[in-house]
Amino acid sequence: MFIDEKGIDMPIVDLDLPSGEHKSPEYLEKNPRGQVPTLELDDGTTISESIVICRYLDEVTDAPRLFGEHASDRARISMWERVLELGLFIPAVDYGHHTLPEVRPYFDQCPDWAESLRGGMESTLSMLGEQLGRHEFVAGEAFTVADITGFLGVKYAEVLAGIKPPDGSALAAWAQTVSTRDCARSFHTMIGLIGEFIEAIDQSNLSN
Ligand SMILES: N[C@@H](CCC(=O)N[C@@H](CS)C(=O)NCC(=O)O)C(=O)O
């Protein structure tokens, strides 16, 4: 979503995760945690962690500046991005990892712990709702990286934990607006792929 919103044209190398390409010695040289994504610069420098990659790309490309222009904008945008990544996005992903039967083979699941994340997600969502009642976007009147993290957090909380923005709320209207933005096309593609992955696991469990 970030590179689409910025209009950055860059080569993307897909890795075959189910066959473990991200754990090959060659890839572990680039990213010792064996995770995607990794940004590889022309001089061979490798950078991991999605938000750090986004920040770097923002700094080396032209407007729109999705991390903000001036010090106080940059601080406010980063504050919201971090609040939403720590308070909504990561707990929603963890909730899915620890509760979905389809991913049980990949995680040492602890469903009780997952349930304990619910209160924090709900209060972060309600704080976001109040903010969006006052402003068009998460960090003010312009679309920023905080909207991307917030949108993914809201969608994952909805799909994985069943926590939904109230119908007719400013939060629901904002999520709908972001969802129809051009940059959200990759999100819709990814959700489709996850659906296919889960269906394939369900089918293979049924036939076993
Ligand atoms: N904190 C990392 C998380 C990266 C991450 O969790 N990547 C997942 C895919 S979304 C992955 O590579 N999973 C495979 C694995 O951990 O083996 C980031 O923000 O980039």
GROMACS .gro file of C-alpha atoms and ligand atoms in nm:
model
  228
    1MET     CA    1   0.000   0.000   0.000
    2PHE     CA    2   0.283   0.239   0.086
    3ILE     CA    3   0.471   0.207  -0.243
    4ASP     CA    4   0.146   0.231  -0.441
    5GLU     CA    5   0.037   0.544  -0.255
    6LYS     CA    6   0.380   0.698  -0.322
    7GLY     CA    7   0.376   0.585  -0.686
    8ILE     CA    8   0.719   0.422  -0.650
    9ASP     CA    9   0.817   0.192  -0.933
   10MET     CA   10   1.060  -0.067  -0.799
   11PRO     CA   11   1.139  -0.431  -0.872
   12ILE     CA   12   0.964  -0.674  -0.638
   13VAL     CA   13   1.096  -1.028  -0.590
   14ASP     CA   14   0.833  -1.275  -0.470
   15LEU     CA   15   0.949  -1.553  -0.237
   16ASP     CA   16   0.774  -1.888  -0.209
   17LEU     CA   17   0.702  -1.897   0.166
   18PRO     CA   18   0.526  -2.237   0.178
   19SER     CA   19   0.839  -2.398   0.031
   20GLY     CA   20   1.060  -2.209   0.279
   21GLU     CA   21   1.248  -1.986   0.034
   22HIS     CA   22   1.265  -1.719   0.308
   23LYS     CA   23   1.468  -1.960   0.525
   24SER     CA   24   1.732  -2.037   0.261
   25PRO     CA   25   2.093  -1.952   0.356
   26GLU     CA   26   2.101  -1.696   0.073
   27TYR     CA   27   1.795  -1.511   0.207
   28LEU     CA   28   1.905  -1.540   0.573
   29GLU     CA   29   2.218  -1.346   0.469
   30LYS     CA   30   1.986  -1.060   0.373
   31ASN     CA   31   1.742  -1.097   0.663
   32PRO     CA   32   1.863  -1.312   0.956
   33ARG     CA   33   1.506  -1.336   1.093
   34GLY     CA   34   1.399  -1.512   0.774
   35GLN     CA   35   1.098  -1.290   0.721
   36VAL     CA   36   0.962  -1.072   0.444
   37PRO     CA   37   0.989  -0.796   0.341
   38THR     CA   38   1.353  -0.698   0.296
   39LEU     CA   39   1.459  -0.392   0.099
   40GLU     CA   40   1.785  -0.440  -0.092
   41LEU     CA   41   1.966  -0.125  -0.205
   42ASP     CA   42   2.187  -0.101  -0.513
   43ASP     CA   43   2.500  -0.101  -0.292
   44GLY     CA   44   2.389  -0.432  -0.136
   45THR     CA   45   2.267  -0.282   0.195
   46THR     CA   46   1.966  -0.475   0.323
   47ILE     CA   47   1.693  -0.325   0.541
   48SER     CA   48   1.415  -0.515   0.715
   49GLU     CA   49   1.109  -0.412   0.924
   50SER     CA   50   0.823  -0.280   0.711
   51ILE     CA   51   0.784   0.055   0.882
   52VAL     CA   52   1.158   0.127   0.857
   53ILE     CA   53   1.154   0.037   0.486
   54CYS     CA   54   0.858   0.274   0.437
   55ARG     CA   55   1.036   0.555   0.621
   56TYR     CA   56   1.350   0.511   0.410
   57LEU     CA   57   1.147   0.512   0.086
   58ASP     CA   58   0.965   0.827   0.199
   59GLU     CA   59   1.295   1.002   0.264
   60VAL     CA   60   1.453   0.918  -0.072
   61THR     CA   61   1.149   0.998  -0.290
   62ASP     CA   62   0.938   1.303  -0.366
   63ALA     CA   63   0.601   1.409  -0.223
   64PRO     CA   64   0.356   1.303  -0.098
   65ARG     CA   65   0.554   1.276   0.224
   66LEU     CA   66   0.359   1.010   0.409
   67PHE     CA   67   0.569   1.053   0.726
   68GLY     CA   68   0.519   1.434   0.722
   69GLU     CA   69   0.734   1.735   0.632
   70HIS     CA   70   0.803   1.925   0.952
   71ALA     CA   71   0.923   1.806   1.292
   72SER     CA   72   0.588   1.839   1.469
   73ASP     CA   73   0.397   1.675   1.179
   74ARG     CA   74   0.650   1.395   1.171
   75ALA     CA   75   0.619   1.338   1.545
   76ARG     CA   76   0.236   1.340   1.536
   77ILE     CA   77   0.220   1.100   1.240
   78SER     CA   78   0.477   0.863   1.395
   79MET     CA   79   0.290   0.878   1.727
   80TRP     CA   80  -0.034   0.764   1.564
   81GLU     CA   81   0.141   0.507   1.349
   82ARG     CA   82   0.304   0.355   1.657
   83VAL     CA   83  -0.014   0.366   1.868
   84LEU     CA   84  -0.201   0.181   1.593
   85GLU     CA   85   0.076  -0.067   1.513
   86LEU     CA   86   0.128  -0.162   1.879
   87GLY     CA   87  -0.233  -0.125   1.993
   88LEU     CA   88  -0.425  -0.271   1.699
   89PHE     CA   89  -0.228  -0.415   1.409
   90ILE     CA   90   0.014  -0.642   1.599
   91PRO     CA   91  -0.246  -0.766   1.854
   92ALA     CA   92  -0.490  -0.842   1.569
   93VAL     CA   93  -0.225  -1.045   1.383
   94ASP     CA   94  -0.127  -1.221   1.708
   95TYR     CA   95  -0.494  -1.293   1.777
   96GLY     CA   96  -0.522  -1.468   1.440
   97HIS     CA   97  -0.199  -1.663   1.487
   98HIS     CA   98  -0.317  -1.791   1.826
   99THR     CA   99  -0.679  -1.876   1.742
  100LEU     CA  100  -0.717  -1.982   1.376
  101PRO     CA  101  -0.729  -2.362   1.355
  102GLU     CA  102  -0.580  -2.345   1.004
  103VAL     CA  103  -0.248  -2.203   1.125
  104ARG     CA  104  -0.214  -2.435   1.426
  105PRO     CA  105   0.077  -2.626   1.265
  106TYR     CA  106   0.281  -2.304   1.243
  107PHE     CA  107   0.229  -2.156   1.593
  108ASP     CA  108   0.241  -2.278   1.950
  109GLN     CA  109  -0.111  -2.142   2.005
  110CYS     CA  110  -0.233  -1.987   2.328
  111PRO     CA  111  -0.599  -1.890   2.272
  112ASP     CA  112  -0.646  -1.756   2.629
  113TRP     CA  113  -0.362  -1.511   2.579
  114ALA     CA  114  -0.517  -1.411   2.243
  115GLU     CA  115  -0.846  -1.332   2.422
  116SER     CA  116  -0.657  -1.112   2.670
  117LEU     CA  117  -0.562  -0.887   2.374
  118ARG     CA  118  -0.925  -0.805   2.298
  119GLY     CA  119  -0.968  -0.523   2.554
  120GLY     CA  120  -0.661  -0.337   2.429
  121MET     CA  121  -0.774  -0.364   2.068
  122GLU     CA  122  -1.121  -0.237   2.157
  123SER     CA  123  -0.989   0.063   2.348
  124THR     CA  124  -0.744   0.151   2.068
  125LEU     CA  125  -1.029   0.126   1.816
  126SER     CA  126  -1.244   0.353   2.026
  127MET     CA  127  -0.959   0.608   2.057
  128LEU     CA  128  -0.916   0.596   1.678
  129GLY     CA  129  -1.291   0.645   1.636
  130GLU     CA  130  -1.281   0.962   1.848
  131GLN     CA  131  -0.989   1.097   1.647
  132LEU     CA  132  -1.170   1.028   1.318
  133GLY     CA  133  -1.478   1.206   1.453
  134ARG     CA  134  -1.263   1.519   1.467
  135HIS     CA  135  -1.034   1.477   1.163
  136GLU     CA  136  -1.063   1.346   0.809
  137PHE     CA  137  -0.758   1.122   0.847
  138VAL     CA  138  -0.579   0.956   1.138
  139ALA     CA  139  -0.310   1.219   1.193
  140GLY     CA  140  -0.506   1.523   1.070
  141GLU     CA  141  -0.636   1.643   0.735
  142ALA     CA  142  -0.397   1.452   0.505
  143PHE     CA  143  -0.356   1.082   0.426
  144THR     CA  144  -0.036   0.949   0.589
  145VAL     CA  145   0.138   0.625   0.677
  146ALA     CA  146  -0.071   0.621   0.998
  147ASP     CA  147  -0.381   0.568   0.781
  148ILE     CA  148  -0.218   0.265   0.620
  149THR     CA  149  -0.124   0.103   0.952
  150GLY     CA  150  -0.462   0.201   1.101
  151PHE     CA  151  -0.656   0.061   0.806
  152LEU     CA  152  -0.468  -0.272   0.822
  153GLY     CA  153  -0.522  -0.284   1.200
  154VAL     CA  154  -0.896  -0.217   1.166
  155LYS     CA  155  -0.938  -0.476   0.890
  156TYR     CA  156  -0.733  -0.746   1.066
  157ALA     CA  157  -0.919  -0.684   1.396
  158GLU     CA  158  -1.246  -0.724   1.204
  159VAL     CA  159  -1.149  -1.035   1.004
  160LEU     CA  160  -0.944  -1.214   1.271
  161ALA     CA  161  -1.106  -1.109   1.601
  162GLY     CA  162  -1.455  -1.002   1.493
  163ILE     CA  163  -1.404  -0.649   1.633
  164LYS     CA  164  -1.586  -0.412   1.397
  165PRO     CA  165  -1.619  -0.032   1.375
  166PRO     CA  166  -1.975   0.063   1.478
  167ASP     CA  167  -2.212   0.091   1.178
  168GLY     CA  168  -2.259   0.447   1.059
  169SER     CA  169  -1.958   0.574   1.259
  170ALA     CA  170  -1.687   0.811   1.135
  171LEU     CA  171  -1.447   0.519   1.182
  172ALA     CA  172  -1.649   0.296   0.949
  173ALA     CA  173  -1.675   0.578   0.691
  174TRP     CA  174  -1.298   0.637   0.702
  175ALA     CA  175  -1.226   0.261   0.663
  176GLN     CA  176  -1.455   0.255   0.360
  177THR     CA  177  -1.280   0.559   0.208
  178VAL     CA  178  -0.934   0.404   0.254
  179SER     CA  179  -1.062   0.071   0.121
  180THR     CA  180  -1.159   0.230  -0.211
  181ARG     CA  181  -0.830   0.418  -0.252
  182ASP     CA  182  -0.609   0.294  -0.537
  183CYS     CA  183  -0.334   0.194  -0.292
  184ALA     CA  184  -0.573  -0.052  -0.120
  185ARG     CA  185  -0.581  -0.276  -0.429
  186SER     CA  186  -0.281  -0.472  -0.299
  187PHE     CA  187  -0.463  -0.517   0.034
  188HIS     CA  188  -0.766  -0.669  -0.141
  189THR     CA  189  -0.537  -0.899  -0.343
  190MET     CA  190  -0.358  -1.011  -0.024
  191ILE     CA  191  -0.686  -1.082   0.161
  192GLY     CA  192  -0.794  -1.293  -0.139
  193LEU     CA  193  -0.468  -1.490  -0.125
  194ILE     CA  194  -0.502  -1.549   0.250
  195GLY     CA  195  -0.859  -1.672   0.189
  196GLU     CA  196  -0.730  -1.914  -0.076
  197PHE     CA  197  -0.453  -2.034   0.158
  198ILE     CA  198  -0.702  -2.103   0.439
  199GLU     CA  199  -0.943  -2.276   0.202
  200ALA     CA  200  -0.663  -2.499   0.067
  201ILE     CA  201  -0.568  -2.602   0.424
  202ASP     CA  202  -0.935  -2.669   0.509
  203GLN     CA  203  -0.976  -2.880   0.195
  204SER     CA  204  -0.664  -3.085   0.268
  205ASN     CA  205  -0.780  -3.138   0.631
  206LEU     CA  206  -1.119  -3.257   0.503
  207SER     CA  207  -0.961  -3.506   0.265
  208ASN     CA  208  -0.724  -3.642   0.535
  209LIG     N1  209   0.821  -0.694   1.210
  209LIG     C1  210   0.831  -0.745   1.074
  209LIG     C2  211   0.738  -0.862   1.060
  209LIG     C3  212   0.758  -0.936   0.931
  209LIG     C4  213   0.670  -1.059   0.922
  209LIG     O1  214   0.605  -1.099   1.018
  209LIG     N2  215   0.666  -1.117   0.802
  209LIG     C5  216   0.588  -1.238   0.783
  209LIG     C6  217   0.497  -1.221   0.662
  209LIG     S1  218   0.386  -1.088   0.687
  209LIG     C7  219   0.680  -1.354   0.753
  209LIG     O2  220   0.781  -1.336   0.686
  209LIG     N3  221   0.644  -1.472   0.804
  209LIG     C8  222   0.717  -1.592   0.778
  209LIG     C9  223   0.799  -1.638   0.897
  209LIG     O3  224   0.804  -1.567   1.001
  209LIG     O4  225   0.858  -1.745   0.887
  209LIG    C10  226   0.798  -0.633   0.974
  209LIG     O5  227   0.730  -0.537   1.013
  209LIG     O6  228   0.841  -0.638   0.858
   0.00000   0.00000   0.00000
